[in-house]
Amino acid sequence: EANQEYISKNRFSRVTRETVMSERANRHSADSIVREKLMILLIIENPFLISRYLEELGLINFSNIELSKVCSRIVEYIVLNGDKSLENLDIKSYLIEEGFQQQIVDIYNPSLLNTYQPLLKNSEQEVERSFLEFLDLQNKFAENKDIDQAAVDLEENMNEENFEKFLKLKKESLNKN
């Protein structure tokens, strides 16, 4: 009976939007970081992706700031070495020399490597297809984050500017789908 009383008292309690968003972010955060590490790993191990998707790499919205810095440094490195063959560039060594040792250790985590070994050993076509799928997921995740933030802004301050921002992002996301 005490349990019944507990249920009925809490049946009408509301969960705040911020709590829901933080729980959603936490739930997706680990997936997002693994995906981001895999994207970095794929471009380090498959430099052909860099030349084909240099602009897209520069536009990726990472949830992990350290991985964002690594990606930016890779893009800078490739732009500086533009005429040299990408196959001969040792991106991993360059990143270590630039002070990204810990990030390289995290990216080359044995558990991650073992889990995704088949992906890493695939043909160039399959690697590219996987990379594009990760890129697409990352972009969708970033869009949802923007819409969620716009919804929170609108709830906190219901003004015309926040409403227009939310409406614009929502329309854009619906048009893409």
N, CA, C and O atoms as a DFTB+ gen file, in Angstrom:
708 C
 N C O
     1  1       0.826      -1.190       0.000
     2  2       0.000       0.000       0.000
     3  2       0.874       1.261       0.000
     4  3       0.525       2.262      -0.625
     5  1       1.998       1.207       0.695
     6  2       2.909       2.346       0.694
     7  2       3.425       2.605      -0.717
     8  3       3.598       3.752      -1.129
     9  1       3.663       1.538      -1.439
    10  2       4.130       1.650      -2.823
    11  2       3.063       2.317      -3.692
    12  3       3.391       3.149      -4.538
    13  1       1.796       1.964      -3.494
    14  2       0.676       2.548      -4.245
    15  2       0.596       4.054      -3.978
    16  3       0.371       4.851      -4.889
    17  1       0.787       4.424      -2.702
    18  2       0.746       5.840      -2.333
    19  2       1.879       6.599      -3.035
    20  3       1.680       7.719      -3.506
    21  1       3.046       5.996      -3.102
    22  2       4.199       6.613      -3.765
    23  2       3.904       6.843      -5.244
    24  3       4.201       7.910      -5.781
    25  1       3.331       5.859      -5.888
    26  2       3.015       5.973      -7.312
    27  2       1.994       7.081      -7.546
    28  3       2.174       7.915      -8.433
    29  1       0.938       7.092      -6.764
    30  2      -0.107       8.094      -7.006
    31  2       0.396       9.509      -6.728
    32  3      -0.013      10.445      -7.415
    33  1       1.259       9.686      -5.756
    34  2       1.787      11.021      -5.466
    35  2       2.684      11.518      -6.593
    36  3       2.696      12.709      -6.903
    37  1       3.434      10.604      -7.204
    38  2       4.391      11.012      -8.221
    39  2       3.862      10.925      -9.650
    40  3       4.548      11.302     -10.600
    41  1       2.653      10.433      -9.789
    42  2       2.090      10.258     -11.129
    43  2       2.019      11.589     -11.875
    44  3       2.190      11.624     -13.094
    45  1       1.773      12.668     -11.162
    46  2       1.574      13.955     -11.816
    47  2       2.813      14.851     -11.763
    48  3       2.752      16.011     -12.171
    49  1       3.924      14.331     -11.269
    50  2       5.124      15.170     -11.222
    51  2       5.662      15.365     -12.633
    52  3       5.632      14.456     -13.463
    53  1       6.145      16.556     -12.879
    54  2       6.668      16.878     -14.212
    55  2       8.186      16.810     -14.218
    56  3       8.846      17.187     -13.250
    57  1       8.714      16.332     -15.309
    58  2      10.158      16.336     -15.508
    59  2      10.476      17.567     -16.346
    60  3       9.856      17.797     -17.384
    61  1      11.436      18.348     -15.896
    62  2      11.744      19.573     -16.622
    63  2      12.380      19.258     -17.965
    64  3      12.997      18.209     -18.147
    65  1      12.223      20.162     -18.882
    66  2      12.805      20.026     -20.237
    67  2      14.328      19.884     -20.160
    68  3      14.927      19.101     -20.898
    69  1      14.940      20.648     -19.262
    70  2      16.401      20.585     -19.123
    71  2      16.857      19.201     -18.686
    72  3      17.876      18.699     -19.160
    73  1      16.101      18.583     -17.778
    74  2      16.448      17.238     -17.317
    75  2      16.341      16.241     -18.459
    76  3      17.225      15.408     -18.661
    77  1      15.259      16.337     -19.192
    78  2      15.076      15.430     -20.330
    79  2      16.225      15.607     -21.320
    80  3      16.801      14.630     -21.798
    81  1      16.551      16.867     -21.623
    82  2      17.628      17.115     -22.586
    83  2      18.966      16.615     -22.061
    84  3      19.749      16.050     -22.824
    85  1      19.244      16.810     -20.779
    86  2      20.526      16.355     -20.250
    87  2      20.599      14.835     -20.279
    88  3      21.651      14.262     -20.565
    89  1      19.464      14.179     -19.978
    90  2      19.443      12.717     -20.046
    91  2      19.619      12.252     -21.483
    92  3      20.328      11.278     -21.737
    93  1      18.977      12.942     -22.431
    94  2      19.110      12.580     -23.840
    95  2      20.557      12.796     -24.283
    96  3      21.126      11.961     -24.987
    97  1      21.146      13.909     -23.874
    98  2      22.532      14.185     -24.244
    99  2      23.457      13.130     -23.660
   100  3      24.368      12.659     -24.340
   101  1      23.230      12.752     -22.400
   102  2      24.076      11.742     -21.780
   103  2      23.931      10.395     -22.474
   104  3      24.908       9.664     -22.640
   105  1      22.702      10.071     -22.880
   106  2      22.456       8.795     -23.539
   107  2      23.170       8.740     -24.889
   108  3      23.700       7.697     -25.270
   109  1      23.183       9.862     -25.615
   110  2      23.784       9.886     -26.941
   111  2      25.264      10.256     -26.899
   112  3      25.981      10.047     -27.877
   113  1      25.717      10.790     -25.803
   114  2      27.082      11.284     -25.705
   115  2      28.113      10.193     -25.958
   116  3      29.047      10.395     -26.734
   117  1      27.957       9.049     -25.320
   118  2      28.930       7.968     -25.502
   119  2      28.939       7.495     -26.950
   120  3      30.006       7.272     -27.521
   121  1      27.769       7.341     -27.544
   122  2      27.695       6.951     -28.954
   123  2      28.359       7.986     -29.831
   124  3      29.092       7.650     -30.761
   125  1      28.102       9.240     -29.532
   126  2      28.648      10.332     -30.315
   127  2      30.176      10.343     -30.245
   128  3      30.842      10.515     -31.266
   129  1      30.727      10.162     -29.057
   130  2      32.184      10.183     -28.905
   131  2      32.819       8.997     -29.611
   132  3      33.871       9.149     -30.231
   133  1      32.216       7.832     -29.534
   134  2      32.740       6.667     -30.258
   135  2      32.709       6.947     -31.753
   136  3      33.682       6.681     -32.458
   137  1      31.591       7.484     -32.239
   138  2      31.475       7.812     -33.661
   139  2      32.540       8.833     -34.069
   140  3      33.156       8.700     -35.126
   141  1      32.754       9.838     -33.240
   142  2      33.754      10.863     -33.537
   143  2      35.160      10.276     -33.565
   144  3      35.961      10.614     -34.437
   145  1      35.459       9.397     -32.610
   146  2      36.768       8.732     -32.602
   147  2      36.947       7.886     -33.855
   148  3      38.019       7.880     -34.459
   149  1      35.900       7.178     -34.241
   150  2      35.977       6.349     -35.449
   151  2      36.195       7.199     -36.702
   152  3      36.948       6.806     -37.593
   153  1      35.554       8.336     -36.772
   154  2      35.747       9.216     -37.919
   155  2      37.202       9.678     -37.995
   156  3      37.803       9.675     -39.069
   157  1      37.758      10.071     -36.865
   158  2      39.164      10.503     -36.824
   159  2      40.071       9.326     -37.187
   160  3      40.998       9.476     -37.984
   161  1      39.807       8.176     -36.612
   162  2      40.596       6.973     -36.898
   163  2      40.555       6.644     -38.388
   164  3      41.584       6.335     -38.990
   165  1      39.379       6.711     -38.972
   166  2      39.247       6.413     -40.404
   167  2      40.052       7.387     -41.266
   168  3      40.685       6.976     -42.238
   169  1      40.031       8.664     -40.916
   170  2      40.786       9.607     -41.759
   171  2      42.297       9.488     -41.537
   172  3      43.074       9.723     -42.462
   173  1      42.718       9.128     -40.328
   174  2      44.151       8.929     -40.086
   175  2      44.637       7.706     -40.859
   176  3      45.689       7.741     -41.496
   177  1      43.871       6.641     -40.796
   178  2      44.270       5.376     -41.432
   179  2      43.966       5.329     -42.934
   180  3      44.506       4.486     -43.651
   181  1      43.113       6.222     -43.401
   182  2      42.718       6.250     -44.815
   183  2      42.769       7.686     -45.325
   184  3      41.728       8.319     -45.502
   185  1      43.976       8.203     -45.562
   186  2      44.113       9.622     -45.932
   187  2      43.370      10.021     -47.214
   188  3      43.126      11.207     -47.433
   189  1      43.012       9.066     -48.051
   190  2      42.258       9.417     -49.254
   191  2      40.937      10.109     -48.892
   192  3      40.423      10.921     -49.662
   193  1      40.397       9.780     -47.716
   194  2      39.150      10.413     -47.268
   195  2      39.338      11.917     -47.074
   196  3      38.418      12.705     -47.297
   197  1      40.527      12.295     -46.663
   198  2      40.793      13.708     -46.380
   199  2      40.711      14.529     -47.663
   200  3      40.081      15.587     -47.693
   201  1      41.352      14.035     -48.724
   202  2      41.328      14.802     -49.974
   203  2      39.919      14.857     -50.562
   204  3      39.544      15.861     -51.169
   205  1      39.149      13.810     -50.392
   206  2      37.790      13.770     -50.952
   207  2      36.795      14.579     -50.126
   208  3      35.823      15.109     -50.664
   209  1      37.037      14.676     -48.818
   210  2      36.047      15.290     -47.932
   211  2      36.652      16.371     -47.033
   212  3      36.228      16.544     -45.890
   213  1      37.639      17.093     -47.554
   214  2      38.324      18.116     -46.762
   215  2      37.342      19.177     -46.250
   216  3      37.384      19.546     -45.076
   217  1      36.474      19.658     -47.114
   218  2      35.514      20.688     -46.699
   219  2      34.570      20.156     -45.617
   220  3      34.305      20.841     -44.629
   221  1      34.067      18.937     -45.807
   222  2      33.156      18.342     -44.826
   223  2      33.845      18.155     -43.481
   224  3      33.236      18.351     -42.429
   225  1      35.134      17.771     -43.522
   226  2      35.881      17.590     -42.273
   227  2      35.984      18.901     -41.509
   228  3      35.902      18.926     -40.281
   229  1      36.163      19.975     -42.241
   230  2      36.263      21.284     -41.604
   231  2      34.945      21.756     -40.997
   232  3      34.937      22.648     -40.149
   233  1      33.835      21.165     -41.426
   234  2      32.516      21.599     -40.960
   235  2      31.894      20.699     -39.898
   236  3      30.813      21.000     -39.391
   237  1      32.568      19.588     -39.553
   238  2      32.005      18.659     -38.572
   239  2      31.852      19.359     -37.228
   240  3      32.761      20.042     -36.755
   241  1      30.694      19.176     -36.634
   242  2      30.409      19.742     -35.311
   243  2      30.605      18.631     -34.276
   244  3      29.697      17.838     -34.028
   245  1      31.793      18.583     -33.676
   246  2      32.108      17.552     -32.693
   247  2      31.518      17.895     -31.334
   248  3      31.468      19.064     -30.952
   249  1      31.072      16.878     -30.603
   250  2      30.602      17.110     -29.242
   251  2      31.785      17.113     -28.268
   252  3      31.692      17.674     -27.176
   253  1      32.887      16.492     -28.663
   254  2      34.090      16.435     -27.835
   255  2      35.103      17.451     -28.367
   256  3      35.580      17.328     -29.495
   257  1      35.422      18.443     -27.558
   258  2      36.303      19.536     -27.993
   259  2      37.696      19.044     -28.365
   260  3      38.311      19.568     -29.294
   261  1      38.196      18.045     -27.648
   262  2      39.531      17.530     -27.952
   263  2      39.572      16.866     -29.324
   264  3      40.544      17.026     -30.063
   265  1      38.530      16.128     -29.665
   266  2      38.469      15.494     -30.982
   267  2      38.286      16.547     -32.072
   268  3      38.776      16.382     -33.189
   269  1      37.590      17.611     -31.750
   270  2      37.443      18.727     -32.685
   271  2      38.807      19.354     -32.989
   272  3      39.109      19.670     -34.139
   273  1      39.621      19.528     -31.954
   274  2      40.965      20.088     -32.136
   275  2      41.824      19.165     -32.995
   276  3      42.577      19.632     -33.849
   277  1      41.712      17.861     -32.770
   278  2      42.476      16.887     -33.562
   279  2      42.080      16.995     -35.035
   280  3      42.940      17.045     -35.913
   281  1      40.791      17.030     -35.294
   282  2      40.313      17.128     -36.676
   283  2      40.791      18.429     -37.327
   284  3      41.230      18.421     -38.477
   285  1      40.710      19.524     -36.608
   286  2      41.173      20.810     -37.132
   287  2      42.656      20.766     -37.464
   288  3      43.091      21.291     -38.489
   289  1      43.427      20.135     -36.588
   290  2      44.868      20.036     -36.829
   291  2      45.171      19.168     -38.052
   292  3      46.097      19.460     -38.809
   293  1      44.399      18.112     -38.239
   294  2      44.575      17.258     -39.423
   295  2      44.279      18.068     -40.687
   296  3      45.034      18.009     -41.657
   297  1      43.183      18.820     -40.669
   298  2      42.818      19.642     -41.833
   299  2      43.927      20.653     -42.117
   300  3      44.329      20.824     -43.268
   301  1      44.424      21.325     -41.071
   302  2      45.529      22.285     -41.243
   303  2      46.743      21.608     -41.856
   304  3      47.345      22.131     -42.793
   305  1      47.101      20.453     -41.331
   306  2      48.265      19.699     -41.793
   307  2      48.136      19.348     -43.276
   308  3      49.094      19.488     -44.037
   309  1      46.978      18.902     -43.671
   310  2      46.761      18.513     -45.061
   311  2      46.825      19.739     -45.976
   312  3      47.400      19.678     -47.063
   313  1      46.239      20.840     -45.537
   314  2      46.274      22.063     -46.336
   315  2      47.725      22.540     -46.491
   316  3      48.120      22.964     -47.577
   317  1      48.518      22.473     -45.419
   318  2      49.921      22.894     -45.486
   319  2      50.761      21.997     -46.397
   320  3      51.709      22.461     -47.030
   321  1      50.409      20.714     -46.459
   322  2      51.160      19.754     -47.277
   323  2      50.404      19.415     -48.563
   324  3      50.519      18.306     -49.085
   325  1      49.647      20.359     -49.058
   326  2      48.734      20.147     -50.177
   327  2      49.287      19.402     -51.372
   328  3      48.591      18.548     -51.920
   329  1      50.494      19.682     -51.799
   330  2      51.021      19.079     -53.022
   331  2      51.625      17.701     -52.803
   332  3      51.828      16.952     -53.759
   333  1      51.914      17.363     -51.556
   334  2      52.548      16.077     -51.270
   335  2      51.517      14.957     -51.320
   336  3      50.326      15.183     -51.106
   337  1      51.985      13.767     -51.600
   338  2      51.095      12.613     -51.638
   339  2      50.564      12.326     -50.239
   340  3      51.332      12.203     -49.285
   341  1      49.253      12.222     -50.129
   342  2      48.628      11.963     -48.828
   343  2      49.046      10.609     -48.268
   344  3      49.114      10.434     -47.052
   345  1      49.323       9.656     -49.145
   346  2      49.696       8.321     -48.682
   347  2      51.019       8.342     -47.918
   348  3      51.258       7.486     -47.066
   349  1      51.878       9.318     -48.219
   350  2      53.194       9.387     -47.578
   351  2      53.195      10.230     -46.302
   352  3      54.202      10.274     -45.594
   353  1      52.097      10.890     -46.006
   354  2      52.033      11.722     -44.811
   355  2      51.710      10.848     -43.604
   356  3      50.781      10.042     -43.638
   357  1      52.491      11.019     -42.538
   358  2      52.240      10.260     -41.311
   359  2      51.460      11.150     -40.350
   360  3      52.038      11.836     -39.507
   361  1      50.171      11.125     -40.488
   362  2      49.285      11.996     -39.710
   363  2      49.369      11.674     -38.225
   364  3      49.389      12.577     -37.389
   365  1      49.416      10.394     -37.901
   366  2      49.459       9.981     -36.494
   367  2      50.713      10.539     -35.815
   368  3      50.622      11.104     -34.724
   369  1      51.870      10.390     -36.439
   370  2      53.117      10.926     -35.859
   371  2      53.070      12.441     -35.745
   372  3      53.539      13.010     -34.760
   373  1      52.506      13.087     -36.747
   374  2      52.381      14.543     -36.711
   375  2      51.542      14.979     -35.507
   376  3      51.913      15.910     -34.792
   377  1      50.425      14.311     -35.290
   378  2      49.551      14.667     -34.161
   379  2      50.255      14.466     -32.823
   380  3      50.097      15.275     -31.909
   381  1      51.027      13.398     -32.707
   382  2      51.783      13.155     -31.470
   383  2      52.807      14.266     -31.259
   384  3      52.953      14.780     -30.150
   385  1      53.520      14.637     -32.334
   386  2      54.501      15.729     -32.248
   387  2      53.846      17.048     -31.845
   388  3      54.467      17.880     -31.183
   389  1      52.589      17.235     -32.245
   390  2      51.859      18.477     -31.954
   391  2      51.221      18.486     -30.565
   392  3      50.538      19.446     -30.207
   393  1      51.438      17.419     -29.774
   394  2      50.935      17.397     -28.405
   395  2      49.601      16.691     -28.212
   396  3      48.945      16.871     -27.186
   397  1      49.202      15.899     -29.177
   398  2      47.926      15.192     -29.079
   399  2      48.113      13.720     -28.702
   400  3      47.357      12.860     -29.154
   401  1      49.127      13.431     -27.868
   402  2      49.397      12.049     -27.472
   403  2      48.189      11.389     -26.816
   404  3      47.819      10.271     -27.175
   405  1      47.572      12.081     -25.851
   406  2      46.454      11.495     -25.118
   407  2      45.266      11.221     -26.038
   408  3      44.604      10.191     -25.915
   409  1      45.002      12.136     -26.948
   410  2      43.900      11.938     -27.883
   411  2      44.174      10.741     -28.798
   412  3      43.258       9.987     -29.127
   413  1      45.433      10.568     -29.207
   414  2      45.804       9.420     -30.051
   415  2      45.619       8.124     -29.257
   416  3      45.119       7.134     -29.792
   417  1      46.018       8.131     -27.991
   418  2      45.815       6.948     -27.137
   419  2      44.320       6.631     -27.051
   420  3      43.924       5.469     -27.150
   421  1      43.493       7.661     -26.866
   422  2      42.044       7.461     -26.784
   423  2      41.464       6.944     -28.100
   424  3      40.612       6.056     -28.104
   425  1      41.929       7.501     -29.206
   426  2      41.425       7.101     -30.523
   427  2      41.862       5.675     -30.862
   428  3      41.091       4.904     -31.432
   429  1      43.094       5.332     -30.511
   430  2      43.627       3.997     -30.793
   431  2      43.431       3.052     -29.605
   432  3      44.251       2.166     -29.361
   433  1      42.357       3.249     -28.889
   434  2      41.992       2.407     -27.757
   435  2      41.843       0.958     -28.243
   436  3      41.107       0.711     -29.198
   437  1      42.530      -0.009     -27.604
   438  2      42.452      -1.411     -28.053
   439  2      41.018      -1.947     -28.153
   440  3      40.698      -2.700     -29.072
   441  1      40.173      -1.563     -27.221
   442  2      38.781      -2.017     -27.264
   443  2      38.081      -1.515     -28.531
   444  3      37.376      -2.268     -29.203
   445  1      38.284      -0.250     -28.839
   446  2      37.701       0.350     -30.042
   447  2      38.251      -0.326     -31.300
   448  3      37.502      -0.653     -32.221
   449  1      39.569      -0.530     -31.322
   450  2      40.200      -1.179     -32.478
   451  2      39.695      -2.606     -32.671
   452  3      39.424      -3.021     -33.797
   453  1      39.569      -3.353     -31.583
   454  2      39.078      -4.731     -31.690
   455  2      37.634      -4.777     -32.169
   456  3      37.276      -5.601     -33.010
   457  1      36.818      -3.894     -31.633
   458  2      35.402      -3.880     -31.992
   459  2      35.199      -3.516     -33.458
   460  3      34.353      -4.098     -34.137
   461  1      35.975      -2.557     -33.940
   462  2      35.754      -2.044     -35.292
   463  2      36.821      -2.500     -36.290
   464  3      36.967      -1.901     -37.355
   465  1      37.560      -3.549     -35.955
   466  2      38.593      -4.078     -36.848
   467  2      38.063      -4.396     -38.255
   468  3      38.711      -4.038     -39.239
   469  1      36.906      -5.056     -38.374
   470  2      36.396      -5.331     -39.723
   471  2      36.181      -4.055     -40.551
   472  3      36.454      -4.037     -41.752
   473  1      35.703      -3.016     -39.917
   474  2      35.504      -1.744     -40.599
   475  2      36.830      -1.181     -41.103
   476  3      36.921      -0.692     -42.229
   477  1      37.846      -1.256     -40.264
   478  2      39.149      -0.692     -40.606
   479  2      39.864      -1.494     -41.693
   480  3      40.681      -0.945     -42.432
   481  1      39.564      -2.774     -41.792
   482  2      40.233      -3.650     -42.760
   483  2      39.468      -3.762     -44.086
   484  3      39.866      -4.521     -44.969
   485  1      38.387      -3.017     -44.222
   486  2      37.558      -3.093     -45.418
   487  2      38.224      -2.474     -46.637
   488  3      39.279      -1.846     -46.541
   489  1      37.590      -2.662     -47.771
   490  2      38.056      -2.055     -49.016
   491  2      37.882      -0.540     -48.934
   492  3      37.150      -0.029     -48.086
   493  1      38.557       0.152     -49.816
   494  2      38.474       1.609     -49.852
   495  2      37.020       2.061     -50.017
   496  3      36.586       3.011     -49.365
   497  1      36.280       1.391     -50.877
   498  2      34.871       1.733     -51.102
   499  2      34.037       1.582     -49.839
   500  3      33.231       2.452     -49.511
   501  1      34.233       0.475     -49.132
   502  2      33.469       0.225     -47.903
   503  2      33.853       1.202     -46.801
   504  3      32.994       1.663     -46.050
   505  1      35.133       1.517     -46.703
   506  2      35.594       2.489     -45.704
   507  2      34.951       3.844     -45.987
   508  3      34.477       4.520     -45.074
   509  1      34.941       4.230     -47.262
   510  2      34.346       5.512     -47.635
   511  2      32.845       5.522     -47.327
   512  3      32.328       6.513     -46.811
   513  1      32.153       4.441     -47.633
   514  2      30.718       4.343     -47.356
   515  2      30.459       4.463     -45.859
   516  3      29.551       5.181     -45.441
   517  1      31.249       3.766     -45.051
   518  2      31.101       3.841     -43.592
   519  2      31.381       5.250     -43.082
   520  3      30.656       5.766     -42.232
   521  1      32.426       5.861     -43.602
   522  2      32.768       7.223     -43.194
   523  2      31.612       8.177     -43.494
   524  3      31.262       9.014     -42.663
   525  1      31.026       8.049     -44.674
   526  2      29.913       8.924     -45.051
   527  2      28.693       8.694     -44.158
   528  3      27.972       9.638     -43.835
   529  1      28.463       7.441     -43.760
   530  2      27.360       7.151     -42.834
   531  2      27.611       7.801     -41.477
   532  3      26.699       8.372     -40.878
   533  1      28.849       7.713     -40.994
   534  2      29.192       8.359     -39.722
   535  2      29.030       9.872     -39.832
   536  3      28.517      10.518     -38.919
   537  1      29.467      10.422     -40.944
   538  2      29.364      11.863     -41.173
   539  2      27.900      12.296     -41.178
   540  3      27.547      13.319     -40.592
   541  1      27.059      11.517     -41.838
   542  2      25.633      11.815     -41.888
   543  2      25.011      11.758     -40.485
   544  3      24.244      12.643     -40.106
   545  1      25.343      10.723     -39.726
   546  2      24.841      10.617     -38.351
   547  2      25.299      11.792     -37.495
   548  3      24.527      12.340     -36.707
   549  1      26.549      12.167     -37.658
   550  2      27.095      13.283     -36.888
   551  2      26.356      14.579     -37.207
   552  3      26.049      15.367     -36.313
   553  1      26.077      14.789     -38.484
   554  2      25.351      15.994     -38.884
   555  2      23.929      15.981     -38.347
   556  3      23.428      17.017     -37.909
   557  1      23.266      14.823     -38.371
   558  2      21.908      14.724     -37.824
   559  2      21.913      14.970     -36.327
   560  3      21.012      15.622     -35.800
   561  1      22.921      14.452     -35.639
   562  2      23.037      14.662     -34.195
   563  2      23.190      16.153     -33.899
   564  3      22.564      16.673     -32.975
   565  1      24.018      16.834     -34.677
   566  2      24.242      18.271     -34.476
   567  2      22.962      19.059     -34.736
   568  3      22.664      20.004     -34.006
   569  1      22.201      18.683     -35.766
   570  2      20.935      19.362     -36.060
   571  2      19.958      19.204     -34.905
   572  3      19.321      20.173     -34.491
   573  1      19.838      17.985     -34.384
   574  2      18.916      17.742     -33.270
   575  2      19.316      18.541     -32.047
   576  3      18.463      19.048     -31.318
   577  1      20.621      18.652     -31.822
   578  2      21.112      19.418     -30.691
   579  2      20.704      20.888     -30.830
   580  3      20.304      21.525     -29.856
   581  1      20.811      21.420     -32.059
   582  2      20.421      22.810     -32.309
   583  2      18.929      23.014     -32.070
   584  3      18.522      24.006     -31.466
   585  1      18.112      22.070     -32.548
   586  2      16.661      22.177     -32.360
   587  2      16.309      22.079     -30.879
   588  3      15.476      22.839     -30.386
   589  1      16.941      21.145     -30.169
   590  2      16.688      21.000     -28.734
   591  2      17.048      22.282     -27.985
   592  3      16.309      22.722     -27.104
   593  1      18.185      22.875     -28.339
   594  2      18.601      24.111     -27.673
   595  2      17.634      25.242     -27.993
   596  3      17.311      26.048     -27.121
   597  1      17.171      25.306     -29.235
   598  2      16.202      26.338     -29.619
   599  2      14.899      26.168     -28.837
   600  3      14.277      27.160     -28.454
   601  1      14.480      24.921     -28.595
   602  2      13.264      24.664     -27.814
   603  2      13.438      25.130     -26.374
   604  3      12.527      25.723     -25.796
   605  1      14.600      24.864     -25.795
   606  2      14.878      25.321     -24.423
   607  2      14.890      26.845     -24.374
   608  3      14.313      27.438     -23.463
   609  1      15.545      27.487     -25.352
   610  2      15.572      28.952     -25.409
   611  2      14.162      29.522     -25.490
   612  3      13.843      30.520     -24.844
   613  1      13.328      28.874     -26.292
   614  2      11.946      29.331     -26.451
   615  2      11.166      29.171     -25.150
   616  3      10.397      30.057     -24.777
   617  1      11.357      28.046     -24.456
   618  2      10.666      27.845     -23.177
   619  2      11.101      28.859     -22.131
   620  3      10.289      29.336     -21.339
   621  1      12.398      29.186     -22.134
   622  2      12.919      30.128     -21.136
   623  2      12.479      31.558     -21.424
   624  3      12.204      32.336     -20.511
   625  1      12.420      31.886     -22.707
   626  2      12.081      33.252     -23.076
   627  2      11.232      33.220     -24.342
   628  3      11.757      33.200     -25.456
   629  1       9.933      33.215     -24.160
   630  2       9.019      33.133     -25.303
   631  2       8.902      34.496     -25.968
   632  3       7.986      35.268     -25.687
   633  1       9.841      34.770     -26.849
   634  2       9.764      36.001     -27.616
   635  2       9.803      35.656     -29.106
   636  3      10.005      34.501     -29.480
   637  1       9.612      36.644     -29.927
   638  2       9.515      36.419     -31.367
   639  2      10.826      35.881     -31.946
   640  3      10.816      35.014     -32.819
   641  1      11.944      36.399     -31.458
   642  2      13.251      35.965     -31.964
   643  2      13.480      34.468     -31.715
   644  3      13.878      33.742     -32.627
   645  1      13.234      34.011     -30.494
   646  2      13.411      32.591     -30.179
   647  2      12.412      31.719     -30.933
   648  3      12.741      30.610     -31.354
   649  1      11.192      32.223     -31.103
   650  2      10.185      31.473     -31.846
   651  2      10.614      31.312     -33.305
   652  3      10.519      30.219     -33.863
   653  1      11.083      32.389     -33.917
   654  2      11.529      32.342     -35.318
   655  2      12.718      31.394     -35.482
   656  3      12.790      30.642     -36.455
   657  1      13.635      31.433     -34.538
   658  2      14.804      30.549     -34.583
   659  2      14.370      29.084     -34.514
   660  3      14.832      28.257     -35.300
   661  1      13.488      28.773     -33.577
   662  2      12.997      27.402     -33.433
   663  2      12.266      26.965     -34.691
   664  3      12.495      25.866     -35.197
   665  1      11.389      27.817     -35.195
   666  2      10.609      27.496     -36.388
   667  2      11.516      27.247     -37.590
   668  3      11.303      26.300     -38.348
   669  1      12.513      28.087     -37.761
   670  2      13.452      27.947     -38.888
   671  2      14.186      26.609     -38.816
   672  3      14.258      25.885     -39.809
   673  1      14.735      26.278     -37.634
   674  2      15.467      25.019     -37.480
   675  2      14.550      23.814     -37.683
   676  3      14.947      22.822     -38.295
   677  1      13.338      23.903     -37.172
   678  2      12.386      22.797     -37.317
   679  2      12.029      22.591     -38.792
   680  3      11.993      21.457     -39.269
   681  1      11.767      23.675     -39.509
   682  2      11.448      23.576     -40.940
   683  2      12.618      22.989     -41.722
   684  3      12.427      22.142     -42.595
   685  1      13.836      23.443     -41.404
   686  2      15.018      22.914     -42.086
   687  2      15.165      21.421     -41.866
   688  3      15.480      20.677     -42.795
   689  1      14.935      20.981     -40.625
   690  2      15.075      19.556     -40.340
   691  2      14.001      18.734     -41.039
   692  3      14.273      17.619     -41.485
   693  1      12.787      19.263     -41.143
   694  2      11.709      18.561     -41.836
   695  2      11.965      18.507     -43.344
   696  3      11.661      17.506     -43.993
   697  1      12.515      19.571     -43.889
   698  2      12.825      19.584     -45.318
   699  2      13.936      18.611     -45.687
   700  3      13.942      18.060     -46.788
   701  1      14.866      18.400     -44.780
   702  2      15.968      17.453     -45.031
   703  2      15.465      16.023     -44.981
   704  3      15.995      15.154     -45.673
   705  1      14.450      15.771     -44.172
   706  2      13.910      14.417     -44.038
   707  2      12.868      14.218     -45.065
   708  3      12.273      13.144     -45.140
